Amino acid sequence: MSARILIVEDEEKLARFIELELVHEGYEVKKSGNGREALDIAQDEDFDLILLDIMLPGLNGLEVLRRLQKVKQVPVILLTARDAVNDKVAGLDAGAVDYITKPFAIEELLARIRVALKIHAPKKEPSKEADVHEEGTITWGSLVMNIPSHTVRYNGHEIFLTNREFLMLRTLLENQNIVLSRDTLLNRVCGYDFIGETNIVDVYIRYLRSKIDNVFQVKMIHTVRGVGYVIKSDHT
Ligand code: CA
């Protein structure tokens, strides 16, 4: 079953563009350009994820988020303006799971949506669909990450990772071939406490490389200068 996503965005062109991309990806989409209307829709209907602009007519996005959080648990990704640091902090404080700064590359939005849906997916009966997570494992060449047992092995050798290293590696492995920005990784791994200190991401990448790349003589995590990090599925 495809995930249902509510797009709350009053810039019609942008809303339409996001809608087309999401539908193309197989999501079921509804959209609203008014905060008050969006709050009504979000309360009446069930969504797996909400993309929420902050500057909205009717009711601003942060207020929509605060009111919605009181009655419902649904992951929200904020669409924020560049430099609106206060909005980002307030949004994350109010319970948003992530934010993305406009203008953004659609690939990055799609990546964040996938991550948010995976992390916040409601507990369901295990599905029979073919999926890299069918048995709770993700692989990269000889590396196998087992999510339920929280272990990582390379050719059978166990690699001991801290929680944050594990989360960062998991995020990269789940988004193979997608370059993730330091902001994205930071949000996944540290939450909002560390906003602004994106160099902490570089530190964790260094730890991961010292435990995996350097030990097993592989090039797993690639740096994309000025953008972020990526694990490529082509590991030969
Ligand atoms: Ca707006």
PDB file of C-alpha atoms and ligand atoms in Angstrom:
ATOM      1  CA  MET A   1       0.000   0.000   0.000  1.00  0.00           C
ATOM      2  CA  SER A   2       1.401   3.388  -0.913  1.00  0.00           C
ATOM      3  CA  ALA A   3       2.021   6.020   1.721  1.00  0.00           C
ATOM      4  CA  ARG A   4      -0.352   8.996   1.904  1.00  0.00           C
ATOM      5  CA  ILE A   5       1.275  12.381   2.011  1.00  0.00           C
ATOM      6  CA  LEU A   6      -0.340  15.760   2.659  1.00  0.00           C
ATOM      7  CA  ILE A   7       1.397  18.721   1.013  1.00  0.00           C
ATOM      8  CA  VAL A   8       0.678  22.025   2.731  1.00  0.00           C
ATOM      9  CA  GLU A   9       2.130  24.766   0.559  1.00  0.00           C
ATOM     10  CA  ASP A  10       0.551  27.980  -0.699  1.00  0.00           C
ATOM     11  CA  GLU A  11       2.983  28.533  -3.584  1.00  0.00           C
ATOM     12  CA  GLU A  12       0.865  26.755  -6.150  1.00  0.00           C
ATOM     13  CA  LYS A  13       3.610  26.048  -8.648  1.00  0.00           C
ATOM     14  CA  LEU A  14       5.809  24.496  -5.992  1.00  0.00           C
ATOM     15  CA  ALA A  15       2.931  22.503  -4.520  1.00  0.00           C
ATOM     16  CA  ARG A  16       2.007  21.198  -7.945  1.00  0.00           C
ATOM     17  CA  PHE A  17       5.623  20.292  -8.727  1.00  0.00           C
ATOM     18  CA  ILE A  18       6.007  18.362  -5.457  1.00  0.00           C
ATOM     19  CA  GLU A  19       2.658  16.664  -6.063  1.00  0.00           C
ATOM     20  CA  LEU A  20       3.690  15.468  -9.537  1.00  0.00           C
ATOM     21  CA  GLU A  21       7.002  14.132  -8.259  1.00  0.00           C
ATOM     22  CA  LEU A  22       5.395  12.319  -5.333  1.00  0.00           C
ATOM     23  CA  VAL A  23       2.680  10.797  -7.482  1.00  0.00           C
ATOM     24  CA  HIS A  24       5.393   9.706  -9.894  1.00  0.00           C
ATOM     25  CA  GLU A  25       7.125   7.988  -6.964  1.00  0.00           C
ATOM     26  CA  GLY A  26       3.906   6.137  -6.217  1.00  0.00           C
ATOM     27  CA  TYR A  27       2.695   8.096  -3.197  1.00  0.00           C
ATOM     28  CA  GLU A  28      -0.917   9.041  -2.688  1.00  0.00           C
ATOM     29  CA  VAL A  29      -1.064  12.802  -2.395  1.00  0.00           C
ATOM     30  CA  LYS A  30      -3.435  15.490  -1.171  1.00  0.00           C
ATOM     31  CA  LYS A  31      -2.601  19.166  -1.011  1.00  0.00           C
ATOM     32  CA  SER A  32      -3.757  22.330   0.655  1.00  0.00           C
ATOM     33  CA  GLY A  33      -2.591  25.930   0.393  1.00  0.00           C
ATOM     34  CA  ASN A  34      -4.164  27.216   3.603  1.00  0.00           C
ATOM     35  CA  GLY A  35      -3.051  26.498   7.157  1.00  0.00           C
ATOM     36  CA  ARG A  36      -6.506  26.362   8.675  1.00  0.00           C
ATOM     37  CA  GLU A  37      -7.851  24.095   5.956  1.00  0.00           C
ATOM     38  CA  ALA A  38      -4.773  21.884   6.189  1.00  0.00           C
ATOM     39  CA  LEU A  39      -5.257  21.466   9.934  1.00  0.00           C
ATOM     40  CA  ASP A  40      -8.848  20.359   9.341  1.00  0.00           C
ATOM     41  CA  ILE A  41      -7.808  17.901   6.657  1.00  0.00           C
ATOM     42  CA  ALA A  42      -4.971  16.518   8.774  1.00  0.00           C
ATOM     43  CA  GLN A  43      -7.316  16.003  11.715  1.00  0.00           C
ATOM     44  CA  ASP A  44     -10.036  14.366   9.634  1.00  0.00           C
ATOM     45  CA  GLU A  45      -7.903  12.092   7.498  1.00  0.00           C
ATOM     46  CA  ASP A  46      -4.941   9.837   8.107  1.00  0.00           C
ATOM     47  CA  PHE A  47      -1.626  10.587   6.486  1.00  0.00           C
ATOM     48  CA  ASP A  48       1.708   8.817   6.760  1.00  0.00           C
ATOM     49  CA  LEU A  49       3.569  12.095   6.380  1.00  0.00           C
ATOM     50  CA  ILE A  50       2.900  15.826   6.098  1.00  0.00           C
ATOM     51  CA  LEU A  51       5.062  18.326   4.200  1.00  0.00           C
ATOM     52  CA  LEU A  52       4.355  21.636   5.867  1.00  0.00           C
ATOM     53  CA  ASP A  53       5.299  25.093   4.672  1.00  0.00           C
ATOM     54  CA  ILE A  54       5.696  27.645   7.471  1.00  0.00           C
ATOM     55  CA  MET A  55       4.538  30.901   5.861  1.00  0.00           C
ATOM     56  CA  LEU A  56       0.905  30.112   5.081  1.00  0.00           C
ATOM     57  CA  PRO A  57      -2.349  32.023   4.834  1.00  0.00           C
ATOM     58  CA  GLY A  58      -5.009  31.137   7.397  1.00  0.00           C
ATOM     59  CA  LEU A  59      -2.754  29.725  10.059  1.00  0.00           C
ATOM     60  CA  ASN A  60       1.013  29.583  10.024  1.00  0.00           C
ATOM     61  CA  GLY A  61       2.728  26.242   9.664  1.00  0.00           C
ATOM     62  CA  LEU A  62       4.218  26.215  13.151  1.00  0.00           C
ATOM     63  CA  GLU A  63       0.775  26.768  14.652  1.00  0.00           C
ATOM     64  CA  VAL A  64      -0.678  24.022  12.455  1.00  0.00           C
ATOM     65  CA  LEU A  65       2.088  21.746  13.707  1.00  0.00           C
ATOM     66  CA  ARG A  66       1.538  22.604  17.382  1.00  0.00           C
ATOM     67  CA  ARG A  67      -2.212  22.060  17.204  1.00  0.00           C
ATOM     68  CA  LEU A  68      -1.891  18.885  15.208  1.00  0.00           C
ATOM     69  CA  GLN A  69       0.683  17.391  17.590  1.00  0.00           C
ATOM     70  CA  LYS A  70      -1.839  17.653  20.413  1.00  0.00           C
ATOM     71  CA  VAL A  71      -4.287  15.362  18.695  1.00  0.00           C
ATOM     72  CA  LYS A  72      -2.261  13.175  16.362  1.00  0.00           C
ATOM     73  CA  GLN A  73       1.055  11.528  15.840  1.00  0.00           C
ATOM     74  CA  VAL A  74       2.108  12.037  12.260  1.00  0.00           C
ATOM     75  CA  PRO A  75       5.619  12.785  11.006  1.00  0.00           C
ATOM     76  CA  VAL A  76       5.958  16.315   9.660  1.00  0.00           C
ATOM     77  CA  ILE A  77       8.740  17.665   7.454  1.00  0.00           C
ATOM     78  CA  LEU A  78       8.841  21.459   7.414  1.00  0.00           C
ATOM     79  CA  LEU A  79       9.504  23.418   4.248  1.00  0.00           C
ATOM     80  CA  THR A  80      11.390  26.472   5.463  1.00  0.00           C
ATOM     81  CA  ALA A  81      12.863  29.585   3.970  1.00  0.00           C
ATOM     82  CA  ARG A  82      16.595  29.984   3.821  1.00  0.00           C
ATOM     83  CA  ASP A  83      18.031  31.548   6.994  1.00  0.00           C
ATOM     84  CA  ALA A  84      14.851  31.006   8.977  1.00  0.00           C
ATOM     85  CA  VAL A  85      16.865  29.385  11.760  1.00  0.00           C
ATOM     86  CA  ASN A  86      14.357  30.341  14.451  1.00  0.00           C
ATOM     87  CA  ASP A  87      11.568  28.695  12.482  1.00  0.00           C
ATOM     88  CA  LYS A  88      13.609  25.516  12.113  1.00  0.00           C
ATOM     89  CA  VAL A  89      14.355  25.329  15.817  1.00  0.00           C
ATOM     90  CA  ALA A  90      10.767  26.172  16.760  1.00  0.00           C
ATOM     91  CA  GLY A  91       9.503  23.586  14.283  1.00  0.00           C
ATOM     92  CA  LEU A  92      11.714  20.819  15.574  1.00  0.00           C
ATOM     93  CA  ASP A  93      10.818  21.793  19.136  1.00  0.00           C
ATOM     94  CA  ALA A  94       7.160  21.559  18.174  1.00  0.00           C
ATOM     95  CA  GLY A  95       7.682  18.013  16.974  1.00  0.00           C
ATOM     96  CA  ALA A  96       8.630  18.163  13.294  1.00  0.00           C
ATOM     97  CA  VAL A  97      10.865  15.231  12.378  1.00  0.00           C
ATOM     98  CA  ASP A  98      12.898  17.125   9.792  1.00  0.00           C
ATOM     99  CA  TYR A  99      13.015  20.272   7.728  1.00  0.00           C
ATOM    100  CA  ILE A 100      14.203  21.124   4.267  1.00  0.00           C
ATOM    101  CA  THR A 101      15.256  24.569   3.133  1.00  0.00           C
ATOM    102  CA  LYS A 102      13.745  26.098   0.024  1.00  0.00           C
ATOM    103  CA  PRO A 103      14.831  25.987  -2.724  1.00  0.00           C
ATOM    104  CA  PHE A 104      15.652  22.297  -2.534  1.00  0.00           C
ATOM    105  CA  ALA A 105      16.533  19.565  -4.989  1.00  0.00           C
ATOM    106  CA  ILE A 106      13.587  17.221  -5.389  1.00  0.00           C
ATOM    107  CA  GLU A 107      15.931  14.245  -4.935  1.00  0.00           C
ATOM    108  CA  GLU A 108      16.803  15.498  -1.487  1.00  0.00           C
ATOM    109  CA  LEU A 109      13.159  15.951  -0.542  1.00  0.00           C
ATOM    110  CA  LEU A 110      12.381  12.436  -1.778  1.00  0.00           C
ATOM    111  CA  ALA A 111      15.298  11.040   0.220  1.00  0.00           C
ATOM    112  CA  ARG A 112      14.116  12.770   3.375  1.00  0.00           C
ATOM    113  CA  ILE A 113      10.578  11.528   2.815  1.00  0.00           C
ATOM    114  CA  ARG A 114      11.838   7.960   2.481  1.00  0.00           C
ATOM    115  CA  VAL A 115      13.887   8.276   5.648  1.00  0.00           C
ATOM    116  CA  ALA A 116      11.011   9.857   7.602  1.00  0.00           C
ATOM    117  CA  LEU A 117       8.565   7.202   6.435  1.00  0.00           C
ATOM    118  CA  LYS A 118      10.955   4.405   7.375  1.00  0.00           C
ATOM    119  CA  ILE A 119      11.801   5.742  10.786  1.00  0.00           C
ATOM    120  CA  HIS A 120       8.259   6.700  11.701  1.00  0.00           C
ATOM    121  CA  ALA A 121       6.337   3.951   9.979  1.00  0.00           C
ATOM    122  CA  PRO A 122       3.564   2.663  12.237  1.00  0.00           C
ATOM    123  CA  LYS A 123       4.228  -0.834  13.546  1.00  0.00           C
ATOM    124  CA  LYS A 124       2.442  -3.182  11.176  1.00  0.00           C
ATOM    125  CA  GLU A 125       2.363  -6.860  10.425  1.00  0.00           C
ATOM    126  CA  PRO A 126       5.491  -7.711   8.490  1.00  0.00           C
ATOM    127  CA  SER A 127       4.693  -7.351   4.805  1.00  0.00           C
ATOM    128  CA  LYS A 128       5.463  -9.965   2.229  1.00  0.00           C
ATOM    129  CA  GLU A 129       6.686  -7.382  -0.247  1.00  0.00           C
ATOM    130  CA  ALA A 130      10.194  -7.836  -1.546  1.00  0.00           C
ATOM    131  CA  ASP A 131      12.300  -5.318   0.274  1.00  0.00           C
ATOM    132  CA  VAL A 132      15.879  -4.970   1.434  1.00  0.00           C
ATOM    133  CA  HIS A 133      14.406  -4.914   4.929  1.00  0.00           C
ATOM    134  CA  GLU A 134      12.480  -8.133   4.546  1.00  0.00           C
ATOM    135  CA  GLU A 135      14.671  -9.760   7.147  1.00  0.00           C
ATOM    136  CA  GLY A 136      15.727  -6.530   8.803  1.00  0.00           C
ATOM    137  CA  THR A 137      19.034  -6.423   7.014  1.00  0.00           C
ATOM    138  CA  ILE A 138      20.678  -4.005   4.622  1.00  0.00           C
ATOM    139  CA  THR A 139      23.730  -5.048   2.659  1.00  0.00           C
ATOM    140  CA  TRP A 140      26.569  -3.338   0.893  1.00  0.00           C
ATOM    141  CA  GLY A 141      28.923  -5.820  -0.700  1.00  0.00           C
ATOM    142  CA  SER A 142      30.290  -7.959   2.112  1.00  0.00           C
ATOM    143  CA  LEU A 143      28.843  -5.655   4.726  1.00  0.00           C
ATOM    144  CA  VAL A 144      25.596  -6.703   6.388  1.00  0.00           C
ATOM    145  CA  MET A 145      23.677  -4.464   8.768  1.00  0.00           C
ATOM    146  CA  ASN A 146      21.088  -6.249  10.871  1.00  0.00           C
ATOM    147  CA  ILE A 147      18.669  -3.710  12.259  1.00  0.00           C
ATOM    148  CA  PRO A 148      16.788  -5.756  14.886  1.00  0.00           C
ATOM    149  CA  SER A 149      20.006  -7.055  16.443  1.00  0.00           C
ATOM    150  CA  HIS A 150      21.783  -3.724  15.920  1.00  0.00           C
ATOM    151  CA  THR A 151      24.863  -5.406  14.481  1.00  0.00           C
ATOM    152  CA  VAL A 152      27.107  -4.773  11.519  1.00  0.00           C
ATOM    153  CA  ARG A 153      29.377  -7.420  10.044  1.00  0.00           C
ATOM    154  CA  TYR A 154      31.908  -7.338   7.267  1.00  0.00           C
ATOM    155  CA  ASN A 155      32.679 -10.774   5.857  1.00  0.00           C
ATOM    156  CA  GLY A 156      31.404 -12.120   9.154  1.00  0.00           C
ATOM    157  CA  HIS A 157      33.614  -9.873  11.280  1.00  0.00           C
ATOM    158  CA  GLU A 158      31.545  -7.865  13.701  1.00  0.00           C
ATOM    159  CA  ILE A 159      32.079  -4.109  13.640  1.00  0.00           C
ATOM    160  CA  PHE A 160      31.281  -2.380  16.909  1.00  0.00           C
ATOM    161  CA  LEU A 161      29.479   0.914  16.387  1.00  0.00           C
ATOM    162  CA  THR A 162      28.008   3.449  18.772  1.00  0.00           C
ATOM    163  CA  ASN A 163      24.304   4.240  18.439  1.00  0.00           C
ATOM    164  CA  ARG A 164      24.996   7.367  16.448  1.00  0.00           C
ATOM    165  CA  GLU A 165      27.515   5.700  14.176  1.00  0.00           C
ATOM    166  CA  PHE A 166      24.988   2.940  13.583  1.00  0.00           C
ATOM    167  CA  LEU A 167      22.208   5.437  12.794  1.00  0.00           C
ATOM    168  CA  MET A 168      24.417   7.387  10.434  1.00  0.00           C
ATOM    169  CA  LEU A 169      25.545   4.256   8.606  1.00  0.00           C
ATOM    170  CA  ARG A 170      21.955   3.051   8.438  1.00  0.00           C
ATOM    171  CA  THR A 171      20.776   6.347   6.947  1.00  0.00           C
ATOM    172  CA  LEU A 172      23.509   6.224   4.308  1.00  0.00           C
ATOM    173  CA  LEU A 173      22.890   2.547   3.525  1.00  0.00           C
ATOM    174  CA  GLU A 174      19.152   3.089   3.177  1.00  0.00           C
ATOM    175  CA  ASN A 175      19.771   5.897   0.704  1.00  0.00           C
ATOM    176  CA  GLN A 176      22.474   4.358  -1.446  1.00  0.00           C
ATOM    177  CA  ASN A 177      23.437   6.518  -4.434  1.00  0.00           C
ATOM    178  CA  ILE A 178      21.756   9.568  -2.915  1.00  0.00           C
ATOM    179  CA  VAL A 179      24.045  12.276  -1.646  1.00  0.00           C
ATOM    180  CA  LEU A 180      22.877  13.267   1.825  1.00  0.00           C
ATOM    181  CA  SER A 181      23.724  16.705   3.152  1.00  0.00           C
ATOM    182  CA  ARG A 182      25.351  17.217   6.522  1.00  0.00           C
ATOM    183  CA  ASP A 183      22.095  18.806   7.713  1.00  0.00           C
ATOM    184  CA  THR A 184      20.111  15.721   6.785  1.00  0.00           C
ATOM    185  CA  LEU A 185      22.566  13.397   8.470  1.00  0.00           C
ATOM    186  CA  LEU A 186      22.738  15.610  11.516  1.00  0.00           C
ATOM    187  CA  ASN A 187      18.965  15.630  11.907  1.00  0.00           C
ATOM    188  CA  ARG A 188      18.826  11.868  11.604  1.00  0.00           C
ATOM    189  CA  VAL A 189      21.634  11.168  13.970  1.00  0.00           C
ATOM    190  CA  CYS A 190      21.633  13.897  16.565  1.00  0.00           C
ATOM    191  CA  GLY A 191      18.206  15.491  16.464  1.00  0.00           C
ATOM    192  CA  TYR A 192      17.830  19.226  16.714  1.00  0.00           C
ATOM    193  CA  ASP A 193      20.143  19.757  19.690  1.00  0.00           C
ATOM    194  CA  PHE A 194      23.094  20.036  17.390  1.00  0.00           C
ATOM    195  CA  ILE A 195      21.722  22.486  14.830  1.00  0.00           C
ATOM    196  CA  GLY A 196      24.493  24.493  13.244  1.00  0.00           C
ATOM    197  CA  GLU A 197      27.262  22.130  14.263  1.00  0.00           C
ATOM    198  CA  THR A 198      27.252  20.103  11.094  1.00  0.00           C
ATOM    199  CA  ASN A 199      30.962  19.361  11.434  1.00  0.00           C
ATOM    200  CA  ILE A 200      29.927  16.776  14.010  1.00  0.00           C
ATOM    201  CA  VAL A 201      28.782  14.773  10.974  1.00  0.00           C
ATOM    202  CA  ASP A 202      32.336  14.833   9.627  1.00  0.00           C
ATOM    203  CA  VAL A 203      33.543  13.463  12.937  1.00  0.00           C
ATOM    204  CA  TYR A 204      31.156  10.493  12.804  1.00  0.00           C
ATOM    205  CA  ILE A 205      32.051   9.856   9.161  1.00  0.00           C
ATOM    206  CA  ARG A 206      35.690   9.751  10.229  1.00  0.00           C
ATOM    207  CA  TYR A 207      34.861   7.216  12.954  1.00  0.00           C
ATOM    208  CA  LEU A 208      32.936   5.054  10.478  1.00  0.00           C
ATOM    209  CA  ARG A 209      35.770   5.164   7.973  1.00  0.00           C
ATOM    210  CA  SER A 210      38.294   4.253  10.637  1.00  0.00           C
ATOM    211  CA  LYS A 211      36.182   1.258  11.647  1.00  0.00           C
ATOM    212  CA  ILE A 212      35.173   0.060   8.176  1.00  0.00           C
ATOM    213  CA  ASP A 213      36.924   1.643   5.168  1.00  0.00           C
ATOM    214  CA  ASN A 214      40.360   1.601   6.743  1.00  0.00           C
ATOM    215  CA  VAL A 215      40.076  -1.815   8.369  1.00  0.00           C
ATOM    216  CA  PHE A 216      38.637  -3.673   5.383  1.00  0.00           C
ATOM    217  CA  GLN A 217      40.428  -1.650   2.697  1.00  0.00           C
ATOM    218  CA  VAL A 218      37.237  -0.543   0.962  1.00  0.00           C
ATOM    219  CA  LYS A 219      35.902   2.792  -0.183  1.00  0.00           C
ATOM    220  CA  MET A 220      32.407   2.786   1.216  1.00  0.00           C
ATOM    221  CA  ILE A 221      31.616   6.365   2.178  1.00  0.00           C
ATOM    222  CA  HIS A 222      32.315   8.947  -0.498  1.00  0.00           C
ATOM    223  CA  THR A 223      32.627  12.655   0.203  1.00  0.00           C
ATOM    224  CA  VAL A 224      30.847  14.910  -2.271  1.00  0.00           C
ATOM    225  CA  ARG A 225      32.604  18.211  -1.834  1.00  0.00           C
ATOM    226  CA  GLY A 226      30.299  21.012  -0.776  1.00  0.00           C
ATOM    227  CA  VAL A 227      27.283  18.698  -0.639  1.00  0.00           C
ATOM    228  CA  GLY A 228      27.644  15.811   1.759  1.00  0.00           C
ATOM    229  CA  TYR A 229      28.204  12.079   1.790  1.00  0.00           C
ATOM    230  CA  VAL A 230      27.040   9.069  -0.184  1.00  0.00           C
ATOM    231  CA  ILE A 231      27.395   5.310  -0.208  1.00  0.00           C
ATOM    232  CA  LYS A 232      27.279   4.041  -3.768  1.00  0.00           C
ATOM    233  CA  SER A 233      25.628   0.729  -4.459  1.00  0.00           C
ATOM    234  CA  ASP A 234      28.320  -0.013  -7.047  1.00  0.00           C
ATOM    235  CA  HIS A 235      31.005  -1.169  -4.642  1.00  0.00           C
ATOM    236  CA  THR A 236      33.203  -3.210  -6.942  1.00  0.00           C
TER     237      THR A 236
HETATM  238 CA    CA B   1       4.419  29.934   1.827  1.00  0.00          CA
END
